[in-house]
Structures are given as structure tokens and as C-alpha cells.
Amino acid sequence: EAQVTQNPRYLITVTGKKLTVTCSQNMNHEYMSWYRQDPGLGLRQIYYSMNVEVTDKGDVPEGYKVSRKEKRNFPLILESPSPNQTSLYFCASSPDWGYEQYFGPGTRLTVT
Amino acid sequence: AQKVTQAQTEISVVEKEDVTLDCVYETRDTTYYLFWYKQPPSGELVFLIRRNSFDEQNEISGRYSWNFQKSTSSFNFTITASQVVDSAVYFCALCAGGTSYGKLTFGQGTILTVHP
């Protein structure tokens, strides 16, 4: 089944404790991206990747890191999480830029 | 910088009413793509339509239709004879080439509630 998977689905952590949210797709897509969703703000792009080893900042990259060492994986790293990073996070992939995004199920992160 | 504005934060209608969700975008690029996504109460994001900047043809898919007008930088979405199952958050999005090559910008979303 073609899909984007994210893990974990739910995470409660404390300020400053490094964490990684994994994202994997099995569709051989070139483009992958991370978004955060907050009430009233819609979806905001954090980082995106057009291909392996190519990443670019979205609209809200501060406090996040990503890497794209393999085509299928695009982990999101929070090196020192803060409460303002409490949010719902979505990973997505698409065949190339400008195509429909296939979204993962979301990761709800709470930072206390 | 590119921008997408969905001015309607919330819309409430009664079943069988027609409803239009507005989307206005800004970009300096001549090549871009516009999208609509639906997020039902279950939370997943569902793709509805993709339109490129060179194709201004309107599209109809069942009860859904889209009106793309480059002259007003708008890409509006109409649901005809709305149903309770249409209740969801709807997002308009823009992906442009040029200086923001590959960046995808979403609007703030419109919460649609359809009452029986």
C-alpha cells in the first residue's frame, strides 16, 4: 500500500530534550516536506526537500533540523524543544514539486 | 514572497445550500500550482484538486467546482447542494517556481459546518 508513515503518532516531552520524528514514504517520491498545524494558522511548511541531500527552509524553520540521506526518509529533528513547538506535525511527499502532496497521519507533539 | 489568503475563517450552512470558499493568492512567479485540500474531523488531509498557472479552465467534479481567475488571483471552491459529510476544514495552497522554487504555502483554512 502506497503510504507515508510517521512515528511516533503522539509524543509528550520536556523542554530541551532532543527528539526525532521519523517520516518514511514507499512511493519513490522526489519531494518531501514537513508542516506544522496550529489553530487559526493553517498548515505552515517547516522544511522541504526536492531530492536526496537537498533541503530548503520553509516558512517556519527556526528550531528544527532535517536531513535527507535516503530518498524514502525525511526525519524532523528538534534539538532543544520548547513549549511553542507544541503542535500537530505532518510529513508529506509528492512525485515532484508542484504535485499533490500525500500526507502522513500526523504526530501530535506536546512540549512541557 | 508568496501568500495565500482564505478570508472566511468559518462558514455555517444548512444542508442542500450551495457554499463558496474563497482563496486569494499572491506570487510573482509565472509558473505555479494551486491546490485545495480537505481535512475532515478525523484529521487526515485529503487532496481535492491541482491546477497549474497556465490552465484557467474551470473544473467540475460532481458537487464540487473550482473557479480559477488569474486576473483577480483567485481560486474559489464551490460545493453545490452541501451535505453533512462536507463538514471539514478546507485549505487552499500555492506552490511556485522561481525564487521560492518548491515552497508550498497554505492558507489559514476555512472551517465549514453543514447542519442537517
Short mmCIF file of N, CA, C and O in Angstrom, two decimals, chain A:
data_model
loop_
_atom_site.label_atom_id
_atom_site.label_comp_id
_atom_site.label_asym_id
_atom_site.label_seq_id
_atom_site.Cartn_x
_atom_site.Cartn_y
_atom_site.Cartn_z
N GLU A 1 0.85 -1.20 0.00
CA GLU A 1 0.00 0.00 0.00
C GLU A 1 0.89 1.25 0.00
O GLU A 1 1.80 1.36 0.81
N ALA A 2 0.58 2.16 -0.93
CA ALA A 2 1.34 3.41 -1.01
C ALA A 2 1.01 4.27 0.21
O ALA A 2 -0.17 4.51 0.49
N GLN A 3 2.04 4.70 0.93
CA GLN A 3 1.74 5.47 2.12
C GLN A 3 2.94 6.25 2.63
O GLN A 3 4.09 5.97 2.28
N VAL A 4 2.62 7.22 3.47
CA VAL A 4 3.62 7.96 4.23
C VAL A 4 3.39 7.62 5.70
O VAL A 4 2.27 7.74 6.20
N THR A 5 4.44 7.19 6.35
CA THR A 5 4.31 6.83 7.76
C THR A 5 5.13 7.79 8.61
O THR A 5 6.20 8.26 8.20
N GLN A 6 4.61 8.07 9.78
CA GLN A 6 5.29 8.93 10.74
C GLN A 6 5.31 8.23 12.09
O GLN A 6 4.32 7.59 12.47
N ASN A 7 6.38 8.42 12.80
CA ASN A 7 6.47 7.89 14.16
C ASN A 7 7.29 8.82 15.05
O ASN A 7 8.29 9.38 14.58
N PRO A 8 6.83 8.99 16.30
CA PRO A 8 5.61 8.44 16.88
C PRO A 8 4.38 9.23 16.45
O PRO A 8 4.49 10.28 15.84
N ARG A 9 3.23 8.74 16.76
CA ARG A 9 1.99 9.46 16.47
C ARG A 9 1.68 10.48 17.57
O ARG A 9 1.08 11.53 17.31
N TYR A 10 2.08 10.16 18.77
CA TYR A 10 1.87 11.06 19.89
C TYR A 10 3.16 11.10 20.72
O TYR A 10 3.80 10.07 20.91
N LEU A 11 3.50 12.30 21.19
CA LEU A 11 4.72 12.43 21.98
C LEU A 11 4.55 13.58 22.96
O LEU A 11 4.20 14.69 22.57
N ILE A 12 4.81 13.28 24.23
CA ILE A 12 4.87 14.31 25.25
C ILE A 12 6.30 14.33 25.77
O ILE A 12 6.82 13.29 26.17
N THR A 13 6.90 15.49 25.76
CA THR A 13 8.29 15.58 26.18
C THR A 13 8.49 16.86 27.00
O THR A 13 7.56 17.65 27.19
N VAL A 14 9.71 17.03 27.48
CA VAL A 14 10.02 18.21 28.28
C VAL A 14 10.94 19.15 27.52
O VAL A 14 11.66 18.74 26.61
N THR A 15 10.93 20.37 27.91
CA THR A 15 11.76 21.39 27.27
C THR A 15 13.22 20.98 27.27
O THR A 15 13.75 20.54 28.30
N GLY A 16 13.84 21.08 26.09
CA GLY A 16 15.27 20.84 25.98
C GLY A 16 15.69 19.43 25.67
O GLY A 16 16.86 19.18 25.38
N LYS A 17 14.78 18.50 25.70
CA LYS A 17 15.15 17.10 25.44
C LYS A 17 15.03 16.79 23.96
O LYS A 17 13.93 16.71 23.41
N LYS A 18 16.15 16.55 23.32
CA LYS A 18 16.19 16.33 21.88
C LYS A 18 15.27 15.20 21.45
O LYS A 18 15.16 14.18 22.14
N LEU A 19 14.59 15.41 20.33
CA LEU A 19 13.72 14.36 19.81
C LEU A 19 13.76 14.33 18.29
O LEU A 19 14.11 15.33 17.63
N THR A 20 13.40 13.19 17.76
CA THR A 20 13.32 13.00 16.31
C THR A 20 11.98 12.38 15.96
O THR A 20 11.56 11.41 16.59
N VAL A 21 11.32 12.95 14.98
CA VAL A 21 10.11 12.37 14.42
C VAL A 21 10.47 11.80 13.05
O VAL A 21 11.00 12.53 12.19
N THR A 22 10.23 10.53 12.87
CA THR A 22 10.61 9.91 11.61
C THR A 22 9.49 10.02 10.59
O THR A 22 8.31 10.10 10.93
N CYS A 23 9.88 10.03 9.32
CA CYS A 23 8.93 10.06 8.21
C CYS A 23 9.50 9.19 7.10
O CYS A 23 10.68 9.34 6.72
N SER A 24 8.65 8.33 6.57
CA SER A 24 9.10 7.43 5.51
C SER A 24 8.00 7.28 4.48
O SER A 24 6.82 7.20 4.83
N GLN A 25 8.39 7.24 3.19
CA GLN A 25 7.41 7.02 2.13
C GLN A 25 7.90 5.89 1.23
O GLN A 25 9.10 5.70 1.04
N ASN A 26 6.94 5.15 0.68
CA ASN A 26 7.29 3.97 -0.14
C ASN A 26 6.87 4.15 -1.59
O ASN A 26 6.61 3.18 -2.30
N MET A 27 6.78 5.40 -2.04
CA MET A 27 6.30 5.69 -3.39
C MET A 27 7.40 6.20 -4.31
O MET A 27 7.11 6.65 -5.42
N ASN A 28 8.62 6.17 -3.85
CA ASN A 28 9.76 6.65 -4.64
C ASN A 28 9.61 8.14 -5.03
O ASN A 28 10.05 8.56 -6.11
N HIS A 29 9.01 8.91 -4.15
CA HIS A 29 8.79 10.32 -4.42
C HIS A 29 10.06 11.13 -4.25
O HIS A 29 10.86 10.88 -3.34
N GLU A 30 10.22 12.14 -5.11
CA GLU A 30 11.37 13.03 -5.02
C GLU A 30 11.20 14.05 -3.90
O GLU A 30 12.13 14.38 -3.20
N TYR A 31 10.01 14.59 -3.77
CA TYR A 31 9.75 15.73 -2.90
C TYR A 31 9.18 15.27 -1.57
O TYR A 31 8.25 14.46 -1.53
N MET A 32 9.77 15.78 -0.48
CA MET A 32 9.22 15.51 0.85
C MET A 32 9.22 16.80 1.65
O MET A 32 10.01 17.73 1.37
N SER A 33 8.33 16.85 2.63
CA SER A 33 8.15 18.11 3.33
C SER A 33 7.58 17.89 4.72
O SER A 33 6.91 16.87 4.96
N TRP A 34 7.83 18.84 5.61
CA TRP A 34 7.25 18.84 6.94
C TRP A 34 6.43 20.10 7.15
O TRP A 34 6.84 21.20 6.72
N TYR A 35 5.29 19.92 7.84
CA TYR A 35 4.40 21.03 8.15
C TYR A 35 4.02 20.96 9.62
O TYR A 35 3.97 19.88 10.21
N ARG A 36 3.69 22.11 10.17
CA ARG A 36 3.05 22.12 11.47
C ARG A 36 1.69 22.80 11.33
O ARG A 36 1.51 23.72 10.50
N GLN A 37 0.73 22.29 12.09
CA GLN A 37 -0.62 22.83 12.03
C GLN A 37 -1.00 23.36 13.40
O GLN A 37 -0.97 22.62 14.40
N ASP A 38 -1.36 24.63 13.44
CA ASP A 38 -1.78 25.28 14.67
C ASP A 38 -3.11 25.97 14.43
O ASP A 38 -3.35 26.52 13.35
N PRO A 39 -3.98 25.98 15.43
CA PRO A 39 -5.31 26.59 15.26
C PRO A 39 -5.23 28.02 14.75
O PRO A 39 -4.48 28.84 15.29
N GLY A 40 -6.00 28.31 13.72
CA GLY A 40 -6.04 29.66 13.17
C GLY A 40 -4.90 30.02 12.26
O GLY A 40 -4.93 31.08 11.61
N LEU A 41 -3.88 29.17 12.19
CA LEU A 41 -2.71 29.46 11.36
C LEU A 41 -2.59 28.53 10.17
O LEU A 41 -1.71 28.70 9.33
N GLY A 42 -3.45 27.56 10.08
CA GLY A 42 -3.39 26.64 8.97
C GLY A 42 -2.16 25.75 9.04
O GLY A 42 -1.62 25.48 10.12
N LEU A 43 -1.73 25.30 7.89
CA LEU A 43 -0.52 24.47 7.79
C LEU A 43 0.63 25.38 7.37
O LEU A 43 0.50 26.14 6.41
N ARG A 44 1.72 25.27 8.06
CA ARG A 44 2.90 26.05 7.71
C ARG A 44 4.07 25.11 7.44
O ARG A 44 4.36 24.23 8.25
N GLN A 45 4.74 25.37 6.34
CA GLN A 45 5.83 24.49 5.93
C GLN A 45 7.09 24.80 6.75
O GLN A 45 7.49 25.95 6.88
N ILE A 46 7.70 23.73 7.25
CA ILE A 46 8.90 23.89 8.07
C ILE A 46 10.14 23.76 7.20
O ILE A 46 10.99 24.66 7.13
N TYR A 47 10.28 22.63 6.55
CA TYR A 47 11.36 22.35 5.62
C TYR A 47 10.82 21.50 4.49
O TYR A 47 9.82 20.80 4.65
N TYR A 48 11.50 21.57 3.35
CA TYR A 48 11.17 20.67 2.26
C TYR A 48 12.45 20.19 1.59
O TYR A 48 13.52 20.79 1.76
N SER A 49 12.29 19.11 0.84
CA SER A 49 13.44 18.51 0.16
C SER A 49 13.03 18.11 -1.25
O SER A 49 12.06 17.37 -1.43
N MET A 50 13.77 18.62 -2.22
CA MET A 50 13.44 18.32 -3.61
C MET A 50 14.09 17.01 -4.05
O MET A 50 13.69 16.44 -5.07
N ASN A 51 15.09 16.57 -3.30
CA ASN A 51 15.79 15.33 -3.68
C ASN A 51 16.75 14.96 -2.56
O ASN A 51 16.92 15.72 -1.58
N VAL A 52 17.38 13.81 -2.68
CA VAL A 52 18.37 13.37 -1.69
C VAL A 52 19.46 14.43 -1.54
O VAL A 52 19.94 14.98 -2.53
N GLU A 53 19.78 14.73 -0.30
CA GLU A 53 20.82 15.69 0.06
C GLU A 53 20.48 17.14 -0.28
O GLU A 53 21.33 18.02 -0.15
N VAL A 54 19.24 17.40 -0.68
CA VAL A 54 18.82 18.77 -0.98
C VAL A 54 17.66 19.14 -0.07
O VAL A 54 16.59 18.53 -0.13
N THR A 55 17.90 20.11 0.81
CA THR A 55 16.82 20.57 1.69
C THR A 55 16.75 22.09 1.66
O THR A 55 17.77 22.76 1.45
N ASP A 56 15.56 22.62 1.88
CA ASP A 56 15.36 24.07 1.88
C ASP A 56 14.41 24.47 2.98
O ASP A 56 13.54 23.68 3.38
N LYS A 57 14.57 25.69 3.45
CA LYS A 57 13.72 26.18 4.52
C LYS A 57 12.34 26.54 3.99
O LYS A 57 12.20 27.12 2.91
N GLY A 58 11.35 26.20 4.78
CA GLY A 58 10.00 26.66 4.51
C GLY A 58 9.76 27.98 5.21
O GLY A 58 10.69 28.78 5.38
N ASP A 59 8.55 28.18 5.67
CA ASP A 59 8.20 29.46 6.29
C ASP A 59 8.54 29.54 7.78
O ASP A 59 8.69 30.63 8.32
N VAL A 60 8.66 28.39 8.44
CA VAL A 60 8.91 28.39 9.89
C VAL A 60 10.00 27.40 10.28
O VAL A 60 9.76 26.46 11.03
N PRO A 61 11.24 27.57 9.81
CA PRO A 61 12.28 26.58 10.05
C PRO A 61 12.99 26.69 11.40
O PRO A 61 13.71 25.76 11.80
N GLU A 62 12.79 27.80 12.11
CA GLU A 62 13.57 28.03 13.33
C GLU A 62 13.27 26.96 14.37
O GLU A 62 12.11 26.69 14.69
N GLY A 63 14.33 26.40 14.92
CA GLY A 63 14.19 25.40 15.97
C GLY A 63 14.09 23.97 15.45
O GLY A 63 13.96 23.04 16.25
N TYR A 64 14.18 23.80 14.15
CA TYR A 64 14.06 22.47 13.54
C TYR A 64 15.26 22.18 12.65
O TYR A 64 15.89 23.08 12.12
N LYS A 65 15.54 20.90 12.51
CA LYS A 65 16.54 20.43 11.55
C LYS A 65 15.96 19.25 10.80
O LYS A 65 15.10 18.53 11.32
N VAL A 66 16.45 19.05 9.59
CA VAL A 66 16.05 17.89 8.80
C VAL A 66 17.28 17.34 8.08
O VAL A 66 18.31 18.00 8.00
N SER A 67 17.13 16.13 7.57
CA SER A 67 18.16 15.57 6.72
C SER A 67 17.49 14.66 5.70
O SER A 67 16.42 14.12 5.95
N ARG A 68 18.11 14.51 4.54
CA ARG A 68 17.58 13.62 3.51
C ARG A 68 18.74 12.81 2.95
O ARG A 68 19.28 13.11 1.89
N LYS A 69 19.09 11.79 3.70
CA LYS A 69 20.20 10.94 3.29
C LYS A 69 19.74 9.83 2.35
O LYS A 69 20.52 9.30 1.55
N GLU A 70 18.48 9.45 2.47
CA GLU A 70 17.91 8.44 1.59
C GLU A 70 16.63 9.01 1.01
O GLU A 70 15.98 9.85 1.64
N LYS A 71 16.26 8.52 -0.14
CA LYS A 71 15.09 9.06 -0.80
C LYS A 71 13.81 8.86 0.02
O LYS A 71 12.93 9.71 0.04
N ARG A 72 13.70 7.74 0.69
CA ARG A 72 12.45 7.41 1.35
C ARG A 72 12.26 8.05 2.71
O ARG A 72 11.16 8.11 3.21
N ASN A 73 13.34 8.52 3.34
CA ASN A 73 13.25 9.01 4.72
C ASN A 73 13.54 10.50 4.85
O ASN A 73 14.47 11.03 4.20
N PHE A 74 12.79 11.14 5.73
CA PHE A 74 12.98 12.59 5.92
C PHE A 74 12.66 12.92 7.38
O PHE A 74 11.59 13.43 7.71
N PRO A 75 13.58 12.63 8.29
CA PRO A 75 13.31 12.85 9.71
C PRO A 75 13.33 14.34 10.09
O PRO A 75 14.07 15.13 9.52
N LEU A 76 12.51 14.66 11.07
CA LEU A 76 12.45 16.02 11.63
C LEU A 76 13.08 15.98 13.02
O LEU A 76 12.67 15.18 13.86
N ILE A 77 14.04 16.84 13.24
CA ILE A 77 14.79 16.83 14.49
C ILE A 77 14.55 18.14 15.24
O ILE A 77 14.69 19.23 14.66
N LEU A 78 14.20 17.99 16.52
CA LEU A 78 14.09 19.15 17.40
C LEU A 78 15.20 19.00 18.43
O LEU A 78 15.12 18.14 19.31
N GLU A 79 16.24 19.77 18.30
CA GLU A 79 17.43 19.58 19.15
C GLU A 79 17.18 20.06 20.58
O GLU A 79 17.67 19.46 21.53
N SER A 80 16.39 21.11 20.74
CA SER A 80 16.08 21.61 22.07
C SER A 80 14.64 22.13 22.05
O SER A 80 14.39 23.34 21.95
N PRO A 81 13.69 21.21 22.15
CA PRO A 81 12.28 21.60 22.01
C PRO A 81 11.86 22.63 23.06
O PRO A 81 12.34 22.60 24.21
N SER A 82 10.95 23.49 22.65
CA SER A 82 10.39 24.48 23.56
C SER A 82 8.87 24.39 23.49
O SER A 82 8.32 23.86 22.52
N PRO A 83 8.18 24.89 24.50
CA PRO A 83 6.70 24.80 24.52
C PRO A 83 6.03 25.38 23.27
O PRO A 83 4.97 24.91 22.87
N ASN A 84 6.64 26.37 22.63
CA ASN A 84 5.99 26.93 21.42
C ASN A 84 6.11 26.01 20.21
O ASN A 84 5.60 26.33 19.12
N GLN A 85 6.75 24.88 20.39
CA GLN A 85 6.77 23.87 19.33
C GLN A 85 5.72 22.79 19.54
O GLN A 85 5.66 21.81 18.78
N THR A 86 4.92 22.97 20.56
CA THR A 86 3.75 22.10 20.75
C THR A 86 2.83 22.31 19.56
O THR A 86 2.40 23.44 19.28
N SER A 87 2.52 21.23 18.85
CA SER A 87 1.77 21.38 17.61
C SER A 87 1.43 20.01 17.04
O SER A 87 1.86 18.97 17.57
N LEU A 88 0.68 20.01 15.95
CA LEU A 88 0.42 18.81 15.16
C LEU A 88 1.31 18.89 13.93
O LEU A 88 1.24 19.86 13.17
N TYR A 89 2.11 17.86 13.73
CA TYR A 89 3.08 17.84 12.64
C TYR A 89 2.69 16.82 11.58
O TYR A 89 2.33 15.69 11.90
N PHE A 90 2.79 17.26 10.33
CA PHE A 90 2.52 16.38 9.20
C PHE A 90 3.74 16.29 8.30
O PHE A 90 4.35 17.31 7.96
N CYS A 91 4.05 15.08 7.90
CA CYS A 91 5.03 14.85 6.86
C CYS A 91 4.26 14.56 5.57
O CYS A 91 3.14 14.03 5.62
N ALA A 92 4.84 14.90 4.44
CA ALA A 92 4.17 14.65 3.16
C ALA A 92 5.21 14.39 2.08
O ALA A 92 6.37 14.80 2.20
N SER A 93 4.77 13.72 1.03
CA SER A 93 5.65 13.51 -0.12
C SER A 93 4.85 13.68 -1.40
O SER A 93 3.61 13.60 -1.39
N SER A 94 5.57 13.92 -2.49
CA SER A 94 4.93 14.03 -3.80
C SER A 94 5.95 13.65 -4.87
O SER A 94 7.16 13.70 -4.61
N PRO A 95 5.48 13.25 -6.04
CA PRO A 95 6.41 12.83 -7.09
C PRO A 95 7.48 13.88 -7.42
O PRO A 95 8.61 13.55 -7.73
N ASP A 96 7.07 15.14 -7.37
CA ASP A 96 7.97 16.25 -7.64
C ASP A 96 7.31 17.50 -7.10
O ASP A 96 6.16 17.45 -6.65
N TRP A 97 8.02 18.65 -7.15
CA TRP A 97 7.38 19.86 -6.68
C TRP A 97 6.19 20.15 -7.59
O TRP A 97 6.18 19.81 -8.77
N GLY A 98 5.17 20.79 -7.04
CA GLY A 98 4.01 21.15 -7.83
C GLY A 98 2.97 20.05 -8.00
O GLY A 98 1.95 20.27 -8.65
N TYR A 99 3.23 18.90 -7.43
CA TYR A 99 2.25 17.81 -7.49
C TYR A 99 1.52 17.68 -6.16
O TYR A 99 1.93 18.23 -5.14
N GLU A 100 0.42 16.94 -6.17
CA GLU A 100 -0.34 16.77 -4.95
C GLU A 100 0.52 16.11 -3.89
O GLU A 100 1.34 15.24 -4.16
N GLN A 101 0.30 16.56 -2.65
CA GLN A 101 1.02 16.01 -1.51
C GLN A 101 0.27 14.80 -0.96
O GLN A 101 -0.95 14.81 -0.82
N TYR A 102 1.03 13.76 -0.64
CA TYR A 102 0.50 12.62 0.09
C TYR A 102 0.94 12.80 1.55
O TYR A 102 2.14 12.80 1.84
N PHE A 103 -0.04 12.94 2.43
CA PHE A 103 0.28 13.26 3.81
C PHE A 103 0.33 12.01 4.69
O PHE A 103 -0.41 11.05 4.49
N GLY A 104 1.19 12.09 5.69
CA GLY A 104 1.20 11.09 6.74
C GLY A 104 0.05 11.37 7.70
O GLY A 104 -0.67 12.36 7.56
N PRO A 105 -0.12 10.51 8.70
CA PRO A 105 -1.26 10.63 9.62
C PRO A 105 -1.11 11.73 10.66
O PRO A 105 -2.08 12.07 11.33
N GLY A 106 0.07 12.29 10.80
CA GLY A 106 0.28 13.35 11.78
C GLY A 106 0.91 12.86 13.07
O GLY A 106 0.73 11.70 13.46
N THR A 107 1.67 13.76 13.69
CA THR A 107 2.28 13.49 15.00
C THR A 107 1.90 14.65 15.92
O THR A 107 2.19 15.81 15.62
N ARG A 108 1.23 14.30 17.01
CA ARG A 108 0.86 15.35 17.96
C ARG A 108 1.95 15.43 19.02
O ARG A 108 2.16 14.49 19.78
N LEU A 109 2.61 16.57 19.05
CA LEU A 109 3.73 16.79 19.97
C LEU A 109 3.34 17.81 21.03
O LEU A 109 2.82 18.88 20.72
N THR A 110 3.59 17.44 22.28
CA THR A 110 3.40 18.36 23.40
C THR A 110 4.73 18.53 24.11
O THR A 110 5.34 17.54 24.52
N VAL A 111 5.15 19.79 24.26
CA VAL A 111 6.40 20.09 24.97
C VAL A 111 6.04 20.86 26.24
O VAL A 111 5.43 21.93 26.18
N THR A 112 6.41 20.29 27.38
CA THR A 112 6.04 20.93 28.66
C THR A 112 7.25 21.59 29.31
O THR A 112 8.40 21.34 28.91
#
